[in-house]
Short mmCIF file of C-alpha atoms in Angstrom, two decimals:
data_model
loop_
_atom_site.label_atom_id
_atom_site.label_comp_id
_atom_site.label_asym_id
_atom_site.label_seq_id
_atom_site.Cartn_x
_atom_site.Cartn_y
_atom_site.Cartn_z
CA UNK A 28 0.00 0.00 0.00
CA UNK A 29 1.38 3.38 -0.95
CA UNK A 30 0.32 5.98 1.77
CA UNK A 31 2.17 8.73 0.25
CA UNK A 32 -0.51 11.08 -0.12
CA UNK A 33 -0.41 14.12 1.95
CA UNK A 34 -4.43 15.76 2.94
CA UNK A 35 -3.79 19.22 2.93
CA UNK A 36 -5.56 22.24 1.71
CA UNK A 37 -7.64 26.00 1.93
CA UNK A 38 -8.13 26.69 5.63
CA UNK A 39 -10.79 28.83 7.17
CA UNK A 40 -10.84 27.78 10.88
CA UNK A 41 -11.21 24.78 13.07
CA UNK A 42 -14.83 25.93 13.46
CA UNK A 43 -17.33 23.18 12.58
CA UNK A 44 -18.29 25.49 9.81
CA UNK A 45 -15.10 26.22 8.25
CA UNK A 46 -14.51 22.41 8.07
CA UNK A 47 -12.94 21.20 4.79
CA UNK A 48 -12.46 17.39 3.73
CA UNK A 49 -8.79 17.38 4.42
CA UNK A 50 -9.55 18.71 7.91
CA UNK A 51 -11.19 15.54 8.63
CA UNK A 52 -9.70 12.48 6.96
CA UNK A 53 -7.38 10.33 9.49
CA UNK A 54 -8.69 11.98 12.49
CA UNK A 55 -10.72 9.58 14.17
CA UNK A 56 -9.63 6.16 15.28
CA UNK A 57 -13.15 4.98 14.22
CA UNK A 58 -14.14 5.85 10.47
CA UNK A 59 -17.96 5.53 8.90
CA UNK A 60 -15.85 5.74 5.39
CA UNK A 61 -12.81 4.51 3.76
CA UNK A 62 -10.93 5.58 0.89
CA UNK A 63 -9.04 3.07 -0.98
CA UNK A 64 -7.31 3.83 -4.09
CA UNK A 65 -6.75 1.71 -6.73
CA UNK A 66 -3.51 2.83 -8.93
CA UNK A 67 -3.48 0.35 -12.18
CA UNK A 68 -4.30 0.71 -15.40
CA UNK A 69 -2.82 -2.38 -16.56
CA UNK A 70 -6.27 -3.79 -17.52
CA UNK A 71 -6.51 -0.95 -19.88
CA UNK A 72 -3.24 -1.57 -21.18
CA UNK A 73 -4.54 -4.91 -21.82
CA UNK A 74 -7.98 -4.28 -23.19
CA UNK A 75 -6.10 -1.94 -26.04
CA UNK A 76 -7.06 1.86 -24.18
CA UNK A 77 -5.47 4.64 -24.01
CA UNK A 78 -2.86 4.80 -21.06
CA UNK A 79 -2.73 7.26 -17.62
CA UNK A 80 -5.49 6.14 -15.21
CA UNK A 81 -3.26 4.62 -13.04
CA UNK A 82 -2.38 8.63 -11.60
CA UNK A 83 -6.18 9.07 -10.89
CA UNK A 84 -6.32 7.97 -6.86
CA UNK A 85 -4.20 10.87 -5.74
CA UNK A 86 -5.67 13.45 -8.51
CA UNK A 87 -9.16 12.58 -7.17
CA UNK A 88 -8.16 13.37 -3.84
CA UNK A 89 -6.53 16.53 -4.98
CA UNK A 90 -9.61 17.43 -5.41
CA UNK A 91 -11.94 15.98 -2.65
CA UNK A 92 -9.38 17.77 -0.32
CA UNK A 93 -10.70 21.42 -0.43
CA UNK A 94 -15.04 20.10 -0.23
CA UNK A 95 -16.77 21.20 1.82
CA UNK A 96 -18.11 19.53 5.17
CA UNK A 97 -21.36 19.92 5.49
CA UNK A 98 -22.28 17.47 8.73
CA UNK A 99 -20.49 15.27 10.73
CA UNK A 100 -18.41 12.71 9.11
CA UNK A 101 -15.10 10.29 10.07
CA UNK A 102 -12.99 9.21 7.06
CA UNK A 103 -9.86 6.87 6.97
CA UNK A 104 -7.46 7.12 3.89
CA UNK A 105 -6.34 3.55 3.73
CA UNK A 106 -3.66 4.54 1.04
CA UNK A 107 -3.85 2.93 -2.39
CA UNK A 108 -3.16 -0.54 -3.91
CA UNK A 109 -0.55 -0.36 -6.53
CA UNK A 110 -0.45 -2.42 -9.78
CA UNK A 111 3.46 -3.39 -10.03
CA UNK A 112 5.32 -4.83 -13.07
CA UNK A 113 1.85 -6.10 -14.98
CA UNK A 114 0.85 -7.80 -11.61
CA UNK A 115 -2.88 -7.00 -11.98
CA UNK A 116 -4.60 -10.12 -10.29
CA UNK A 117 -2.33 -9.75 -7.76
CA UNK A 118 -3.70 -6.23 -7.13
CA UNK A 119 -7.41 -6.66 -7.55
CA UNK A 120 -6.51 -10.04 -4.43
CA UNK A 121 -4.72 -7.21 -2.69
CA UNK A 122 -7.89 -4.27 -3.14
CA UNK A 123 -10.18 -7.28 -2.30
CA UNK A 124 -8.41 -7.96 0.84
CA UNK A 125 -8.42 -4.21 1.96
CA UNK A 126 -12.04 -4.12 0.83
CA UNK A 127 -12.89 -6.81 2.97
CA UNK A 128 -11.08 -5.41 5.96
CA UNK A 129 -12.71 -2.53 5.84
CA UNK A 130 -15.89 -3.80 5.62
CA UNK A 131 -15.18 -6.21 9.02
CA UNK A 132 -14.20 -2.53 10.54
CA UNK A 133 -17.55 -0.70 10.26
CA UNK A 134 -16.53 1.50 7.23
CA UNK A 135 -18.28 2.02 3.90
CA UNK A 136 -15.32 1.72 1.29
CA UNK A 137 -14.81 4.40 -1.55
CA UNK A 138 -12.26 3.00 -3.90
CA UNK A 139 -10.46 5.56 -6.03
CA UNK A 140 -9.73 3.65 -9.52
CA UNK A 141 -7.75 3.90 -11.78
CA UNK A 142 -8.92 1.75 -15.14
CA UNK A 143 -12.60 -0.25 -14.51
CA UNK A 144 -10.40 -3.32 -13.55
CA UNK A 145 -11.01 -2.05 -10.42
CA UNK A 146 -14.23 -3.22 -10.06
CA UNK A 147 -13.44 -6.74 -10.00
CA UNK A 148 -11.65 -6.33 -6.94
CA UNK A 149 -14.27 -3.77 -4.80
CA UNK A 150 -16.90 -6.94 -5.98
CA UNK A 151 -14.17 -9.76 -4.90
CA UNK A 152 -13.70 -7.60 -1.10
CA UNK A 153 -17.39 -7.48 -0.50
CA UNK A 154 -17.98 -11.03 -2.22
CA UNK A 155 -15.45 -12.22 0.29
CA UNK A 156 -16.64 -10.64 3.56
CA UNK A 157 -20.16 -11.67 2.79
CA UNK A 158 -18.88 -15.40 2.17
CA UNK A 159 -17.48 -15.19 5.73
CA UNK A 160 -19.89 -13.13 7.91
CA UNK A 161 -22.99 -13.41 5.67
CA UNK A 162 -23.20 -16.50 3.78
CA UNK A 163 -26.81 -16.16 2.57
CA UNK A 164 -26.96 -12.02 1.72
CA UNK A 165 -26.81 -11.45 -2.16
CA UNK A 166 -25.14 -8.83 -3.91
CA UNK A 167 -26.65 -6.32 -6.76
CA UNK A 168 -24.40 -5.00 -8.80
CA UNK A 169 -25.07 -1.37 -10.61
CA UNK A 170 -22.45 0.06 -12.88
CA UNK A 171 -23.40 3.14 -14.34
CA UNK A 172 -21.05 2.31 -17.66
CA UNK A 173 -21.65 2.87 -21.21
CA UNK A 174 -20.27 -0.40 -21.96
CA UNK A 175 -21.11 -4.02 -20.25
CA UNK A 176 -17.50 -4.93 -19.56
CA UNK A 177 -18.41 -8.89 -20.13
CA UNK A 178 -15.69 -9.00 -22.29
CA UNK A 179 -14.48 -12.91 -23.04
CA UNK A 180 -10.62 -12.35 -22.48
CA UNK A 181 -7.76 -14.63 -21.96
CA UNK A 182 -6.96 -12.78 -18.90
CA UNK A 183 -8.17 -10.20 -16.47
CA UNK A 184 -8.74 -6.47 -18.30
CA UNK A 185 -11.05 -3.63 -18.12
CA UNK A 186 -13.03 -5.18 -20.36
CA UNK A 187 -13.94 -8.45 -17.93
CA UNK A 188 -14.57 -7.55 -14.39
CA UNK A 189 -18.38 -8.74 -14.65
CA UNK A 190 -17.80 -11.33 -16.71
CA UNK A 191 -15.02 -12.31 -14.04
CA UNK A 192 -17.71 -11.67 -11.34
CA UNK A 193 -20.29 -13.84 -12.84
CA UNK A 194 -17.76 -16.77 -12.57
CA UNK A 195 -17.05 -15.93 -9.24
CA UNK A 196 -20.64 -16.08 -8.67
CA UNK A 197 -21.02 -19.28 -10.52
CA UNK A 198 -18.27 -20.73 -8.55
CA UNK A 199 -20.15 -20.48 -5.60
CA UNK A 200 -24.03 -21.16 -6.82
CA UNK A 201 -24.98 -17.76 -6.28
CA UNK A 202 -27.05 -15.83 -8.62
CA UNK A 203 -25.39 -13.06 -10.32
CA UNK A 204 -27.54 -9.80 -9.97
CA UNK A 205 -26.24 -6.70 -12.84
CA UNK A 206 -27.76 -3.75 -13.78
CA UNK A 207 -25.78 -1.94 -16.23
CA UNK A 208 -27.22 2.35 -16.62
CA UNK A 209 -26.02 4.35 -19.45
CA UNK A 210 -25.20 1.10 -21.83
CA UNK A 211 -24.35 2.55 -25.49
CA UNK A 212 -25.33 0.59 -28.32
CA UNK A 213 -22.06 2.16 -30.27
CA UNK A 214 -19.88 0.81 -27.88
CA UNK A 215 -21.06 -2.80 -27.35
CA UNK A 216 -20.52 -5.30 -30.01
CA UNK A 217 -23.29 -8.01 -31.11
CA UNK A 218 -21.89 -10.52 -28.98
CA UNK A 219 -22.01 -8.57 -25.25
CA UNK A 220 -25.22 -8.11 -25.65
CA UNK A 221 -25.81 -11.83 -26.48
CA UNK A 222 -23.72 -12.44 -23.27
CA UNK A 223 -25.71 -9.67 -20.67
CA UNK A 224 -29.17 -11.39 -21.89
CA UNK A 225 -27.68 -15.02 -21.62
CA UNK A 226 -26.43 -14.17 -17.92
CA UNK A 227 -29.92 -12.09 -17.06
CA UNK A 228 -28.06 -9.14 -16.59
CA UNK A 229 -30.45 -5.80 -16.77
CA UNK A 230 -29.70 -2.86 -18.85
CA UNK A 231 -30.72 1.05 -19.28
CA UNK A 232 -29.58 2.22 -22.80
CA UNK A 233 -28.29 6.01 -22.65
CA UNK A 234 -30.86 7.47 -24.89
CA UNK A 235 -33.24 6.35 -21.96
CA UNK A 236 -31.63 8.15 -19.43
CA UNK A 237 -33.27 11.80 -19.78
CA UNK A 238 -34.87 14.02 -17.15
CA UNK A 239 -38.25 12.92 -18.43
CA UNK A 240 -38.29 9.49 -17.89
CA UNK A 241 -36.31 9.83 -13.98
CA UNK A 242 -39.34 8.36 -12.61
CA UNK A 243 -39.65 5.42 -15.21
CA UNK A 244 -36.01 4.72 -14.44
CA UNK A 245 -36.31 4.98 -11.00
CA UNK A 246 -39.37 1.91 -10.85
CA UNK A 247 -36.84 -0.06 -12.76
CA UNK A 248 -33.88 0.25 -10.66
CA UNK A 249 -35.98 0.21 -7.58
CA UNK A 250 -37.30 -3.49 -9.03
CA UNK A 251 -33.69 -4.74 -9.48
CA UNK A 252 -32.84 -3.34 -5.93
CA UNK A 253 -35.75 -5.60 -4.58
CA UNK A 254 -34.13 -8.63 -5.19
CA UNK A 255 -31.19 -8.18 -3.45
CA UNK A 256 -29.52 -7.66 -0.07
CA UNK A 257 -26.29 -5.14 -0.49
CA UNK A 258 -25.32 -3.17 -3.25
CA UNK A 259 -22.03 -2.67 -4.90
CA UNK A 260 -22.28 0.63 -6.78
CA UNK A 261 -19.45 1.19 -9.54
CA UNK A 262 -19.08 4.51 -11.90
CA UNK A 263 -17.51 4.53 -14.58
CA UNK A 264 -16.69 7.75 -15.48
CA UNK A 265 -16.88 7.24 -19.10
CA UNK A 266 -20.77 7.54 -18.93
CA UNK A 267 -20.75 10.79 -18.79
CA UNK A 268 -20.49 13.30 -21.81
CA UNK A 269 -16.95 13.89 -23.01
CA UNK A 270 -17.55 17.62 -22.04
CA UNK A 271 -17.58 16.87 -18.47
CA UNK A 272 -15.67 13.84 -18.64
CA UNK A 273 -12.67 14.17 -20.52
CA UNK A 274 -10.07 12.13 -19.21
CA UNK A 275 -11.02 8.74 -19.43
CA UNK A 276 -9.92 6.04 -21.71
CA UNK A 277 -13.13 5.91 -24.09
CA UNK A 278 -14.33 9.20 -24.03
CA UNK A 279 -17.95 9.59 -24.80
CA UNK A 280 -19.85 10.37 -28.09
CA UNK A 281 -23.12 11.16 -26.21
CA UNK A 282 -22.99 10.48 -22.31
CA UNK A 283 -25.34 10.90 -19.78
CA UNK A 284 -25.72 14.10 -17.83
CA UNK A 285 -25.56 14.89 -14.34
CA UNK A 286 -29.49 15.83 -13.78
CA UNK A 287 -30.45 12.18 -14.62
CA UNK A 288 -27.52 10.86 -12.87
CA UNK A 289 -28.15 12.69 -8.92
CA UNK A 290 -31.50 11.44 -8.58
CA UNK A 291 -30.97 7.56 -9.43
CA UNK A 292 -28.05 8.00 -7.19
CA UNK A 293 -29.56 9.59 -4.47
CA UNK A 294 -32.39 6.99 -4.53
CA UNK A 295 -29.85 4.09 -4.70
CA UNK A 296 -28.32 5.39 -1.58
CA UNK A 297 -31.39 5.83 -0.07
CA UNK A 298 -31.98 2.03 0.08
CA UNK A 299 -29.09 1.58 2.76
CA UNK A 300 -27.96 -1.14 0.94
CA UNK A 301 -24.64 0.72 -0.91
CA UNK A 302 -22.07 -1.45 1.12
CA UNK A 303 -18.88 -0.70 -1.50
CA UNK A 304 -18.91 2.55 -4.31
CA UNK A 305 -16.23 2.68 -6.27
CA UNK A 306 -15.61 5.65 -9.40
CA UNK A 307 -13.39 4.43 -12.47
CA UNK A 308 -11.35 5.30 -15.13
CA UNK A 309 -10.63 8.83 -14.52
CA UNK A 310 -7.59 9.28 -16.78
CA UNK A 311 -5.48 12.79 -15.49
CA UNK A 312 -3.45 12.11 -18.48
CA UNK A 313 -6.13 13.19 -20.96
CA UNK A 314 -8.14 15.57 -18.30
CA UNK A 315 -8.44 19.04 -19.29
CA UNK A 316 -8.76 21.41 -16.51
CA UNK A 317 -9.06 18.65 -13.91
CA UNK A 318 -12.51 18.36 -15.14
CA UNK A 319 -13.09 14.71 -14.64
CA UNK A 320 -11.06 14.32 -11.64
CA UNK A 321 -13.41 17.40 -10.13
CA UNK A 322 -16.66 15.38 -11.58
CA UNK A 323 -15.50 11.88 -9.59
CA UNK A 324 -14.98 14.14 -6.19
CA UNK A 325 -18.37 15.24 -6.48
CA UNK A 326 -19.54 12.16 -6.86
CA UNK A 327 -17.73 10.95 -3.82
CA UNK A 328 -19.27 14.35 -2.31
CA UNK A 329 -22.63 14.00 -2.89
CA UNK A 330 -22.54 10.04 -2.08
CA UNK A 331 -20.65 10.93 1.80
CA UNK A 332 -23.33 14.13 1.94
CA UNK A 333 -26.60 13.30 0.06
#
């Protein structure tokens, strides 16, 4: 774990008032939330994308450290998991593992990512502590992605984590539960789609997701939600619109905007169920302005706050 990170930033006072993010993080021995970040992008080295997300962790907290505080909250930096030498599934074990400790702590993780590989390991932590404390709880998965990432692959990539958390699932007889929001048809070939229906995965297309139809979405995603226990909530930040999202590694044609996207988060949080969130693919190397780094710490910001 690299804890080299140093939370500093504007301050106004000690007040309550005045509080900023950095003013808080590693200051309680007990923490409601966890940051974990997740420095790779081998996976999109692997998958054929366009390099640089592995600097993300540290640029996203660059910019969660000035926000706001607006009510009481105890966060723990747990430093981030670096990918080393092409060692990916050594890193997703090692995020799982930190994932999973946190979890047996009392903290809600927030893993900082870093290419989507990520999301194999924030699934694998919370598949694992469930396997040992909860046994019988299912997991939903909801990645708000414009593509499935069910990519068939000779090894791990951004391209596979659900596909490799299907097998996991299969591994152990439990059903897989994955709702895919934002899904572009542009971006998925033939075949993924053939592979989402044959594993009963659910999907939103992006042409759905408009301010209009928030409440149509909303029974949807409330249906899925009914059928399972905990929620693992992943981003990927390449659903958005390229003019808000810049830096990733696919930037988007189209994209979803952020009026749709608030209330179907709020609402998912507002289930209780959100045990691990995780943002992904936020690429500094191709950010302009800091602009996608600044859209994944609000995010974060409204998921802590709202």
């Amino acid at each position: 774990m690299n804890h080299s990170f140093k939370w500093q930033g504007r301050h106004d006072g000690d007040g309550e008032a005045h509080l900023r993010l950095h003013q808080v993080v590693n200051t309680q021995q007990h923490a409601s939330f966890a940051f974990i970040g997740f420095s790779s992008d081998e996976g999109v080295k692997r998958n054929k994308g366009r390099l640089g997300a592995a600097d993300a962790p540290d640029m996203i907290r660059a910019q969660l450290a000035n926000l706001p505080v607006h009510q009481p909250v105890t966060i723990a930096d747990l430093g981030t998991v670096v990918c080393d030498n092409g060692k990916l599934e050594q890193a997703q074990a090692e995020l799982a593992d930190q994932v999973e400790r946190s979890l047996k702590q009392g903290m809600k993780p927030i893993v900082l990512g870093g290419g989507h590989e990520v999301a194999f390991g924030s699934f694998s932590g919370l598949f694992q502590y469930l396997q040992n404390n909860e046994p019988d709880k299912t997991i939903g998965i909801i990645n708000f992605d414009a593509h499935f990432d069910l990519r068939e692959a000779e090894h791990v990539t951004s391209g596979t984590p659900f596909l490799n958390a299907a097998r996991l699932s299969e591994q152990y007889q439990k059903t897989f539960h994955y709702l895919c929001i934002g899904v572009a048809k542009h971006s998925n070939t033939k075949v993924l789609f053939e592979t989402a229906d044959r594993l009963n995965c659910s999907y939103i297309y992006d042409f759905e997701l408009q301010p209009k139809n928030v409440e149509i979405l909303l029974e949807k995603i409330t249906a899925f939600i009914g059928k399972v226990d905990y929620l693992y909530i992943t981003v990927d930040l390449d659903v958005f619109s390229a003019s808000i999202a810049p830096g990733v590694s696919a930037p988007a044609v189209k994209g979803i905007d952020l009026s749709v996207f608030d209330p179907l988060l709020e609402a998912i949080k507002e289930t209780g169920k959100i045990k691990v969130f995780d943002v992904a693919e936020c690429n500094p190397r191709f950010d302009l302005d800091s602009r996608t780094a600044k859209l994944a710490a609000y995010i974060i910001f409204n998921y802590i706050f709202y």
